CSV table of C-alpha atoms in Angstrom, one decimal:
chain,number,residue,atom,x,y,z
A,28,UNK,CA,12.5,-12.4,-12.4
A,29,UNK,CA,13.1,-15.9,-10.5
A,30,UNK,CA,10.6,-18.5,-10.2
A,31,UNK,CA,9.4,-20.1,-7.3
A,32,UNK,CA,11.6,-22.8,-5.6
A,33,UNK,CA,10.4,-25.0,-3.2
A,34,UNK,CA,12.6,-26.6,-0.3
A,35,UNK,CA,12.2,-29.3,2.4
A,36,UNK,CA,12.5,-26.6,5.0
A,37,UNK,CA,9.2,-25.2,6.9
A,38,UNK,CA,8.7,-21.3,6.7
A,39,UNK,CA,9.0,-20.9,10.2
A,40,UNK,CA,12.9,-22.3,10.3
A,41,UNK,CA,13.4,-20.6,7.1
A,42,UNK,CA,12.8,-17.4,8.7
A,43,UNK,CA,14.6,-18.0,11.9
A,44,UNK,CA,17.5,-18.6,10.1
A,45,UNK,CA,17.1,-15.1,8.0
A,46,UNK,CA,16.6,-13.4,11.2
A,47,UNK,CA,19.7,-15.1,12.6
A,48,UNK,CA,21.6,-13.8,9.6
A,49,UNK,CA,20.1,-10.2,10.1
A,50,UNK,CA,21.4,-10.1,13.6
A,51,UNK,CA,24.7,-11.3,12.7
A,52,UNK,CA,25.3,-9.2,9.8
A,53,UNK,CA,24.0,-5.7,10.6
A,54,UNK,CA,25.2,-3.1,13.1
A,55,UNK,CA,21.5,-1.7,13.4
A,56,UNK,CA,18.2,-3.4,13.0
A,57,UNK,CA,14.5,-1.7,13.0
A,58,UNK,CA,11.3,-3.3,12.3
A,59,UNK,CA,8.4,-1.6,10.3
A,60,UNK,CA,5.5,-2.5,12.4
A,61,UNK,CA,1.8,-1.6,11.6
A,62,UNK,CA,-0.3,-3.9,13.6
A,63,UNK,CA,-1.5,-5.9,10.9
A,64,UNK,CA,-1.1,-9.7,11.1
A,65,UNK,CA,1.9,-9.9,8.9
A,66,UNK,CA,4.3,-7.1,10.7
A,67,UNK,CA,2.9,-9.0,14.0
A,68,UNK,CA,4.1,-12.4,12.9
A,69,UNK,CA,7.6,-11.1,12.1
A,70,UNK,CA,7.5,-9.0,15.4
A,71,UNK,CA,6.6,-12.1,17.5
A,72,UNK,CA,9.6,-13.9,15.4
A,73,UNK,CA,12.1,-11.5,16.2
A,74,UNK,CA,11.1,-11.3,20.1
A,75,UNK,CA,11.1,-15.2,20.1
A,76,UNK,CA,15.0,-15.0,18.8
A,77,UNK,CA,16.2,-12.2,21.0
A,78,UNK,CA,14.6,-13.9,24.2
A,79,UNK,CA,16.0,-17.1,23.4
A,80,UNK,CA,19.6,-15.7,22.3
A,81,UNK,CA,19.5,-13.1,25.1
A,82,UNK,CA,20.1,-10.4,22.9
A,83,UNK,CA,21.4,-7.5,25.0
A,84,UNK,CA,20.8,-4.5,22.6
A,85,UNK,CA,17.8,-2.9,21.6
A,86,UNK,CA,16.2,-2.9,18.0
A,87,UNK,CA,13.8,0.0,16.7
A,88,UNK,CA,10.3,-0.4,16.3
A,89,UNK,CA,8.8,2.2,13.6
A,90,UNK,CA,4.7,2.5,13.8
A,91,UNK,CA,3.5,5.5,11.7
A,92,UNK,CA,0.1,5.9,13.4
A,93,UNK,CA,-2.4,7.1,10.8
A,94,UNK,CA,-5.0,8.4,13.0
A,95,UNK,CA,-8.1,6.9,11.5
A,96,UNK,CA,-7.4,3.6,12.8
A,97,UNK,CA,-9.4,1.0,14.8
A,98,UNK,CA,-8.6,1.5,18.8
A,99,UNK,CA,-8.5,-2.2,19.0
A,100,UNK,CA,-5.2,-2.2,16.7
A,101,UNK,CA,-4.2,0.7,19.0
A,102,UNK,CA,-4.7,-1.1,22.2
A,103,UNK,CA,-3.0,-4.5,20.6
A,104,UNK,CA,0.0,-2.4,19.7
A,105,UNK,CA,0.4,-0.6,23.1
A,106,UNK,CA,-0.1,-4.1,24.6
A,107,UNK,CA,2.8,-5.8,22.8
A,108,UNK,CA,5.1,-2.9,22.9
A,109,UNK,CA,4.9,-2.4,26.5
A,110,UNK,CA,5.2,-6.3,27.3
A,111,UNK,CA,8.4,-6.4,25.4
A,112,UNK,CA,9.8,-2.7,25.9
A,113,UNK,CA,13.4,-4.1,27.2
A,114,UNK,CA,14.0,-4.8,23.4
A,115,UNK,CA,12.8,-1.9,21.7
A,116,UNK,CA,13.4,1.8,21.0
A,117,UNK,CA,10.0,2.9,20.0
A,118,UNK,CA,9.3,5.5,17.2
A,119,UNK,CA,5.6,5.8,17.8
A,120,UNK,CA,4.8,8.6,15.2
A,121,UNK,CA,2.0,11.1,15.2
A,122,UNK,CA,2.7,13.2,12.3
A,123,UNK,CA,1.3,15.1,9.7
A,124,UNK,CA,1.6,13.0,6.7
A,125,UNK,CA,-0.4,13.2,3.0
A,126,UNK,CA,-2.4,10.2,2.6
A,127,UNK,CA,-4.5,9.1,-0.2
A,128,UNK,CA,-8.3,9.6,0.2
A,129,UNK,CA,-10.1,7.5,-2.6
A,130,UNK,CA,-13.6,8.7,-1.7
A,131,UNK,CA,-13.7,12.2,-3.5
A,132,UNK,CA,-12.9,14.1,-6.5
A,133,UNK,CA,-12.4,17.0,-4.4
A,134,UNK,CA,-10.3,16.3,-1.5
A,135,UNK,CA,-8.0,13.5,-3.0
A,136,UNK,CA,-5.5,13.3,-0.2
A,137,UNK,CA,-5.8,14.3,3.5
A,138,UNK,CA,-3.5,15.1,6.3
A,139,UNK,CA,-3.2,13.0,9.3
A,140,UNK,CA,-3.1,14.5,12.7
A,141,UNK,CA,-3.2,18.1,11.3
A,142,UNK,CA,-3.3,20.7,13.7
A,143,UNK,CA,-5.5,22.6,11.6
A,144,UNK,CA,-8.0,20.2,12.1
A,145,UNK,CA,-7.6,19.0,15.4
A,146,UNK,CA,-11.4,19.4,16.2
A,147,UNK,CA,-12.0,17.0,13.5
A,148,UNK,CA,-9.4,14.4,14.5
A,149,UNK,CA,-10.5,10.6,14.4
A,150,UNK,CA,-8.9,9.7,17.8
A,151,UNK,CA,-6.8,12.0,20.2
A,152,UNK,CA,-2.9,11.5,20.8
A,153,UNK,CA,-2.3,7.8,22.1
A,154,UNK,CA,-1.1,7.4,25.7
A,155,UNK,CA,2.5,6.9,25.0
A,156,UNK,CA,5.5,8.6,26.2
A,157,UNK,CA,6.6,11.7,24.1
A,158,UNK,CA,3.7,12.0,22.0
A,159,UNK,CA,2.8,15.7,21.9
A,160,UNK,CA,2.3,18.1,18.9
A,161,UNK,CA,6.1,18.1,18.6
A,162,UNK,CA,6.6,14.6,18.8
A,163,UNK,CA,9.9,13.0,17.1
A,164,UNK,CA,11.6,16.0,15.9
A,165,UNK,CA,13.4,14.2,13.0
A,166,UNK,CA,15.8,16.8,11.1
A,167,UNK,CA,14.3,15.3,7.9
A,168,UNK,CA,10.7,15.8,8.3
A,169,UNK,CA,8.7,18.3,6.5
A,170,UNK,CA,4.8,18.8,6.9
A,171,UNK,CA,2.4,17.1,4.5
A,172,UNK,CA,5.6,14.6,3.7
A,173,UNK,CA,4.4,11.3,1.5
A,174,UNK,CA,4.4,8.3,3.7
A,175,UNK,CA,6.2,6.5,1.4
A,176,UNK,CA,9.1,9.6,1.4
A,177,UNK,CA,9.0,9.7,5.5
A,178,UNK,CA,9.6,5.9,5.3
A,179,UNK,CA,12.6,6.2,3.1
A,180,UNK,CA,14.1,9.3,5.2
A,181,UNK,CA,13.5,7.7,8.3
A,182,UNK,CA,15.9,4.6,7.3
A,183,UNK,CA,18.7,7.1,6.1
A,184,UNK,CA,18.4,9.0,9.5
A,185,UNK,CA,18.1,5.9,11.7
A,186,UNK,CA,21.1,4.2,10.1
A,187,UNK,CA,23.4,6.9,11.2
A,188,UNK,CA,25.6,5.8,8.0
A,189,UNK,CA,25.9,2.4,9.9
A,190,UNK,CA,25.0,-1.0,8.1
A,191,UNK,CA,21.3,-1.3,8.8
A,192,UNK,CA,18.5,-3.8,8.1
A,193,UNK,CA,14.7,-2.7,7.8
A,194,UNK,CA,12.7,-5.6,8.9
A,195,UNK,CA,9.4,-5.6,6.8
A,196,UNK,CA,6.6,-8.1,7.0
A,197,UNK,CA,5.5,-8.4,3.8
A,198,UNK,CA,4.6,-11.8,1.7
A,199,UNK,CA,4.7,-12.6,-1.9
A,200,UNK,CA,1.7,-14.6,-2.1
A,201,UNK,CA,-0.3,-11.3,-1.1
A,202,UNK,CA,-0.1,-9.5,-4.5
A,203,UNK,CA,2.2,-9.8,-7.5
A,204,UNK,CA,4.0,-6.5,-6.7
A,205,UNK,CA,4.8,-8.0,-3.3
A,206,UNK,CA,6.2,-11.1,-5.3
A,207,UNK,CA,8.2,-9.1,-7.5
A,208,UNK,CA,9.6,-7.1,-4.9
A,209,UNK,CA,11.2,-10.2,-3.6
A,210,UNK,CA,11.6,-12.0,-6.7
A,211,UNK,CA,13.1,-9.7,-9.1
A,212,UNK,CA,16.7,-10.0,-10.0
A,213,UNK,CA,17.3,-6.6,-11.3
A,214,UNK,CA,17.9,-5.0,-7.8
A,215,UNK,CA,20.7,-4.6,-5.3
A,216,UNK,CA,20.9,-7.3,-2.9
A,217,UNK,CA,23.1,-8.7,0.2
A,218,UNK,CA,25.1,-11.5,-0.6
A,219,UNK,CA,22.7,-12.5,-3.4
A,220,UNK,CA,19.7,-13.0,-1.1
A,221,UNK,CA,16.7,-12.4,-2.8
A,222,UNK,CA,14.8,-11.3,0.3
A,223,UNK,CA,17.2,-8.3,0.8
A,224,UNK,CA,16.9,-5.3,-1.4
A,225,UNK,CA,19.2,-1.9,-0.8
A,226,UNK,CA,17.1,1.2,-0.4
A,227,UNK,CA,19.6,3.5,-2.6
A,228,UNK,CA,22.9,3.6,-3.7
A,229,UNK,CA,24.0,6.0,-1.3
A,230,UNK,CA,23.2,4.2,1.7
A,231,UNK,CA,24.0,0.8,3.4
A,232,UNK,CA,20.2,0.2,4.5
A,233,UNK,CA,18.5,-2.9,3.1
A,234,UNK,CA,14.8,-3.7,3.3
A,235,UNK,CA,14.8,-7.4,4.7
A,236,UNK,CA,11.5,-9.6,4.0
A,237,UNK,CA,12.1,-12.6,6.7
A,238,UNK,CA,8.5,-14.1,6.2
A,239,UNK,CA,7.9,-13.4,2.5
A,240,UNK,CA,7.3,-17.1,1.5
A,241,UNK,CA,4.8,-17.7,4.2
A,242,UNK,CA,1.2,-18.0,3.2
A,243,UNK,CA,-2.0,-16.4,4.8
A,244,UNK,CA,-2.6,-19.8,6.6
A,245,UNK,CA,1.2,-20.1,7.8
A,246,UNK,CA,0.4,-16.7,9.5
A,247,UNK,CA,-2.8,-18.1,11.4
A,248,UNK,CA,-1.1,-21.6,12.5
A,249,UNK,CA,1.5,-19.8,13.7
A,250,UNK,CA,-0.1,-17.6,15.9
A,251,UNK,CA,-2.1,-20.7,17.1
A,252,UNK,CA,0.6,-23.0,18.0
A,253,UNK,CA,3.2,-20.6,19.2
A,254,UNK,CA,0.5,-18.9,21.2
A,255,UNK,CA,1.6,-15.3,20.0
A,256,UNK,CA,-0.1,-12.3,20.6
A,257,UNK,CA,-2.0,-10.9,17.6
A,258,UNK,CA,-4.6,-8.2,16.7
A,259,UNK,CA,-8.1,-9.3,17.8
A,260,UNK,CA,-9.7,-7.1,15.5
A,261,UNK,CA,-9.2,-10.0,13.1
A,262,UNK,CA,-11.5,-12.0,14.9
A,263,UNK,CA,-14.2,-9.5,14.4
A,264,UNK,CA,-13.2,-9.3,10.9
A,265,UNK,CA,-13.8,-13.2,10.5
A,266,UNK,CA,-17.3,-12.9,12.1
A,267,UNK,CA,-18.1,-10.3,9.8
A,268,UNK,CA,-17.6,-12.6,6.9
A,269,UNK,CA,-14.6,-11.5,5.4
A,270,UNK,CA,-12.3,-13.9,3.8
A,271,UNK,CA,-8.4,-13.8,4.7
A,272,UNK,CA,-7.3,-11.6,2.1
A,273,UNK,CA,-9.7,-9.0,2.7
A,274,UNK,CA,-8.8,-8.3,6.4
A,275,UNK,CA,-6.8,-5.1,6.1
A,276,UNK,CA,-5.6,-3.1,9.0
A,277,UNK,CA,-4.6,0.4,7.9
A,278,UNK,CA,-6.1,4.0,7.2
A,279,UNK,CA,-9.8,3.6,6.1
A,280,UNK,CA,-9.7,5.9,3.1
A,281,UNK,CA,-7.4,4.3,0.7
A,282,UNK,CA,-8.2,2.4,-2.4
A,283,UNK,CA,-8.0,-0.8,-1.5
A,284,UNK,CA,-9.5,0.3,2.4
A,285,UNK,CA,-12.5,1.7,1.1
A,286,UNK,CA,-14.0,-1.6,0.2
A,287,UNK,CA,-14.4,-2.3,4.0
A,288,UNK,CA,-15.3,1.2,5.3
A,289,UNK,CA,-18.3,0.1,6.1
A,290,UNK,CA,-17.0,-2.2,8.8
A,291,UNK,CA,-15.6,0.8,11.0
A,292,UNK,CA,-19.3,1.7,11.3
A,293,UNK,CA,-19.9,-1.7,12.9
A,294,UNK,CA,-17.1,-2.4,14.9
A,295,UNK,CA,-16.1,1.5,15.9
A,296,UNK,CA,-19.4,2.6,16.1
A,297,UNK,CA,-18.5,5.3,18.9
A,298,UNK,CA,-15.9,6.9,16.6
A,299,UNK,CA,-18.0,6.3,13.5
A,300,UNK,CA,-19.2,10.2,13.2
A,301,UNK,CA,-15.7,11.4,13.6
A,302,UNK,CA,-14.5,9.0,10.6
A,303,UNK,CA,-17.4,10.0,8.6
A,304,UNK,CA,-16.6,14.2,9.3
A,305,UNK,CA,-13.0,13.7,8.9
A,306,UNK,CA,-12.3,13.5,4.9
A,307,UNK,CA,-14.8,14.5,2.2
A,308,UNK,CA,-16.6,11.6,0.9
A,309,UNK,CA,-16.3,9.2,3.7
A,310,UNK,CA,-20.1,8.3,4.2
A,311,UNK,CA,-20.6,8.3,0.7
A,312,UNK,CA,-17.7,5.3,0.4
A,313,UNK,CA,-19.6,3.7,3.4
A,314,UNK,CA,-23.0,3.3,1.6
A,315,UNK,CA,-21.5,2.6,-1.9
A,316,UNK,CA,-18.1,1.1,-1.4
A,317,UNK,CA,-19.1,-2.3,-2.9
A,318,UNK,CA,-21.3,-0.8,-5.9
A,319,UNK,CA,-21.0,0.1,-9.4
A,320,UNK,CA,-21.5,3.6,-8.6
A,321,UNK,CA,-17.5,3.2,-7.3
A,322,UNK,CA,-16.5,0.9,-10.3
A,323,UNK,CA,-17.2,-2.1,-8.3
A,324,UNK,CA,-18.2,-5.4,-9.7
A,325,UNK,CA,-19.4,-5.0,-13.4
A,326,UNK,CA,-19.8,-1.2,-14.5
A,327,UNK,CA,-23.2,-0.7,-16.8
A,328,UNK,CA,-23.1,1.9,-19.5
A,329,UNK,CA,-26.0,4.2,-19.6
A,330,UNK,CA,-28.4,4.1,-22.4
A,331,UNK,CA,-27.8,6.3,-25.3
A,332,UNK,CA,-23.9,6.3,-24.6
A,333,UNK,CA,-20.6,4.5,-26.1
A,334,UNK,CA,-18.2,4.1,-23.3
A,335,UNK,CA,-16.0,6.8,-25.1
A,336,UNK,CA,-18.9,9.3,-24.8
A,337,UNK,CA,-19.6,8.2,-21.2
A,338,UNK,CA,-16.1,8.6,-20.4
A,339,UNK,CA,-16.0,12.4,-22.0
A,340,UNK,CA,-19.2,13.1,-19.7
A,341,UNK,CA,-17.5,11.7,-16.5
A,342,UNK,CA,-14.7,13.9,-17.2
A,343,UNK,CA,-16.9,16.9,-17.9
A,344,UNK,CA,-18.5,16.5,-14.5
A,345,UNK,CA,-15.3,16.8,-12.4
A,346,UNK,CA,-13.8,19.6,-10.8
A,347,UNK,CA,-11.3,21.2,-13.4
A,348,UNK,CA,-8.1,20.2,-11.5
A,349,UNK,CA,-9.1,16.4,-11.1
A,350,UNK,CA,-10.1,16.3,-14.8
A,351,UNK,CA,-7.0,17.8,-15.8
A,352,UNK,CA,-5.3,15.1,-13.9
A,353,UNK,CA,-7.2,12.1,-15.5
A,354,UNK,CA,-6.7,13.6,-19.3
A,355,UNK,CA,-3.2,13.8,-19.0
A,356,UNK,CA,-3.1,10.0,-17.8
A,357,UNK,CA,-5.5,9.0,-20.5
A,358,UNK,CA,-3.4,10.8,-23.4
A,359,UNK,CA,-0.3,9.1,-22.4
A,360,UNK,CA,-2.2,5.9,-22.0
A,361,UNK,CA,-3.9,6.1,-25.7
A,362,UNK,CA,-0.4,7.4,-27.0
A,363,UNK,CA,1.4,4.3,-25.4
A,364,UNK,CA,-0.8,1.8,-26.9
A,365,UNK,CA,-0.8,3.4,-30.5
A,366,UNK,CA,3.2,4.1,-30.8
A,367,UNK,CA,4.6,1.6,-28.5
A,368,UNK,CA,2.2,-1.0,-27.7
A,369,UNK,CA,3.1,-4.1,-25.1
A,370,UNK,CA,4.0,-7.9,-25.2
A,371,UNK,CA,0.4,-9.5,-24.7
A,372,UNK,CA,-0.7,-12.8,-25.9
A,373,UNK,CA,-0.9,-12.7,-29.6
A,374,UNK,CA,-2.9,-15.6,-30.0
A,375,UNK,CA,-6.0,-13.1,-29.3
A,376,UNK,CA,-6.0,-10.0,-31.4
A,377,UNK,CA,-9.1,-7.2,-31.4
A,378,UNK,CA,-9.9,-6.1,-34.9
A,379,UNK,CA,-8.6,-2.5,-33.7
A,380,UNK,CA,-5.0,-4.2,-33.0
A,381,UNK,CA,-2.0,-5.5,-35.0
A,382,UNK,CA,1.2,-6.9,-34.4
A,383,UNK,CA,4.2,-4.3,-34.7
A,384,UNK,CA,7.2,-4.9,-36.9
A,385,UNK,CA,9.3,-3.7,-33.7
A,386,UNK,CA,10.6,-6.3,-30.8
A,387,UNK,CA,10.4,-5.6,-27.4
A,388,UNK,CA,13.5,-4.6,-25.6
A,389,UNK,CA,12.3,-5.3,-22.5
A,390,UNK,CA,11.7,-8.7,-20.8
A,391,UNK,CA,10.8,-11.0,-22.1
A,392,UNK,CA,13.1,-9.9,-24.6
A,393,UNK,CA,12.5,-10.4,-28.8
A,394,UNK,CA,8.6,-10.8,-28.2
A,395,UNK,CA,6.6,-9.3,-30.8
A,396,UNK,CA,4.7,-6.0,-29.6
A,397,UNK,CA,0.9,-5.3,-30.1
A,398,UNK,CA,0.0,-1.8,-30.8
A,399,UNK,CA,-3.8,-0.7,-31.4
A,400,UNK,CA,-4.8,1.7,-34.4
A,401,UNK,CA,-7.6,2.8,-32.5
A,402,UNK,CA,-8.8,2.7,-29.0
A,403,UNK,CA,-11.9,0.0,-29.0
A,404,UNK,CA,-15.0,1.1,-26.8
A,405,UNK,CA,-14.5,-1.9,-25.0
A,406,UNK,CA,-12.8,-5.5,-24.7
A,407,UNK,CA,-13.8,-8.5,-23.3
A,408,UNK,CA,-14.1,-8.4,-19.5
A,409,UNK,CA,-11.4,-11.1,-19.3
A,410,UNK,CA,-9.1,-9.5,-21.4
A,411,UNK,CA,-9.7,-6.0,-19.4
A,412,UNK,CA,-9.3,-7.8,-16.1
A,413,UNK,CA,-5.7,-9.0,-17.2
A,414,UNK,CA,-5.0,-5.4,-18.8
A,415,UNK,CA,-4.1,-7.1,-22.1
A,416,UNK,CA,-5.1,-4.1,-24.1
A,417,UNK,CA,-6.6,-0.5,-24.2
A,418,UNK,CA,-10.4,0.5,-24.0
A,419,UNK,CA,-12.4,3.7,-23.0
A,420,UNK,CA,-14.5,1.4,-20.6
A,421,UNK,CA,-11.0,0.8,-18.8
A,422,UNK,CA,-10.8,4.3,-18.8
A,423,UNK,CA,-14.5,5.4,-17.4
A,424,UNK,CA,-14.2,2.4,-14.7
A,425,UNK,CA,-11.2,4.5,-13.7
A,426,UNK,CA,-12.8,7.5,-12.8
A,427,UNK,CA,-15.5,5.8,-11.2
A,428,UNK,CA,-13.4,3.7,-9.0
A,429,UNK,CA,-11.9,7.4,-8.0
A,430,UNK,CA,-8.5,6.0,-9.3
A,431,UNK,CA,-6.5,9.4,-9.5
A,432,UNK,CA,-3.2,7.5,-9.9
A,433,UNK,CA,-4.8,5.6,-12.7
A,434,UNK,CA,-3.3,2.3,-11.2
A,435,UNK,CA,-6.0,0.5,-12.9
A,436,UNK,CA,-4.2,1.9,-16.4
A,437,UNK,CA,-1.0,0.3,-15.1
A,438,UNK,CA,0.3,3.8,-13.9
A,439,UNK,CA,2.3,4.7,-10.9
A,440,UNK,CA,2.8,7.9,-9.4
A,441,UNK,CA,6.1,9.7,-9.3
A,442,UNK,CA,7.3,12.5,-6.8
A,443,UNK,CA,7.0,15.2,-9.9
A,444,UNK,CA,3.5,13.9,-10.8
A,445,UNK,CA,2.6,14.1,-7.1
A,446,UNK,CA,3.7,17.8,-6.8
A,447,UNK,CA,2.0,18.7,-10.1
A,448,UNK,CA,-1.1,17.4,-8.7
A,449,UNK,CA,-1.1,19.3,-5.4
A,450,UNK,CA,-0.3,22.3,-7.4
A,451,UNK,CA,-3.2,22.1,-9.7
A,452,UNK,CA,-5.5,21.6,-6.7
A,453,UNK,CA,-4.2,24.4,-5.0
A,454,UNK,CA,-4.6,26.5,-8.3
A,455,UNK,CA,-8.0,25.6,-8.6
A,456,UNK,CA,-8.8,26.2,-5.1
A,457,UNK,CA,-7.8,29.5,-5.0
A,458,UNK,CA,-10.2,30.0,-8.1
């Protein structure tokens, strides 16, 4: 992974140069648009470039409408697309995709625009050409596809075998994962440009991140100085007291988005009842989204329990299908720290840990591995926040956060795990 390097050039000029490179080196171009501040800035940069250089070919705009979205976002998207429709080939997709529901142990996923639950939809189909029950008949689409799977296959479909750029408005300072997406050297790039990533070996399609080095401040300074159109929902977020990093425009039931679920009630009071009725646990999330009961702030241990016994109690209260998922993850988590270990700061070690004789084969190489003889009940809060070791408190908090994927334990979900989870839920649903 490469370190940050600073240049004399400002981020606006650097982004324009990248966009110029993209238009000169790719046969087809499309932009992944959400109506959020980052993708809107990228879209405005592209619009300005196409107007200035009088580009006569249209680019694709992919907007995946996830149903449970603010009406202000939909109004903004419609406005900016209609205003520049001569530049775009728009794919406004209202399709039944599987999405994360972090608010319920009984319904960990929900399906947007599911015709079986049309009476519960948060919104009706938007007023846009060709959006009906059979909108966008992609030959690769299957009902209940994963959002990420749809994104990848759309890129292959849109490219038609030609060299294609997918413009994505991610910024490295948003999160470590986004920084890693750009900075990682062990990936296929175009012309060794770190702001490009080849989607797969079998395609000639690249994700391109022209604004990866922008900051939050750059985004809003750009909107002001260049008089760009932007989603005015952010003005309401600001008035509600949210910090710049807390402002998110996406489906409201995800792991990160549920923190602001109560804002939906304030900003969109007319459809709040539908938001609550749409998925299991929504109103619970509205009431307790920032509370200890959902693993926020510092979780307190009930009297008479250790963190291990509390974890076991929590598992016992879950539906069988959900408990089985957690148990499998926890067993792998425990086995990993007891047998493989991790490269961590060896200047601090709890009494349960020791330095293994094996050296890491991963980056950074030749560093000692720290392994645990037993899993401690808890570690110092700062150590757990930095994921420097295992503890039963981390596992209990994982359950309280309704973190089915166990991302807080450094897991990520594979396609096979997703399919297995769905099979378990169906099995116990029948029982």
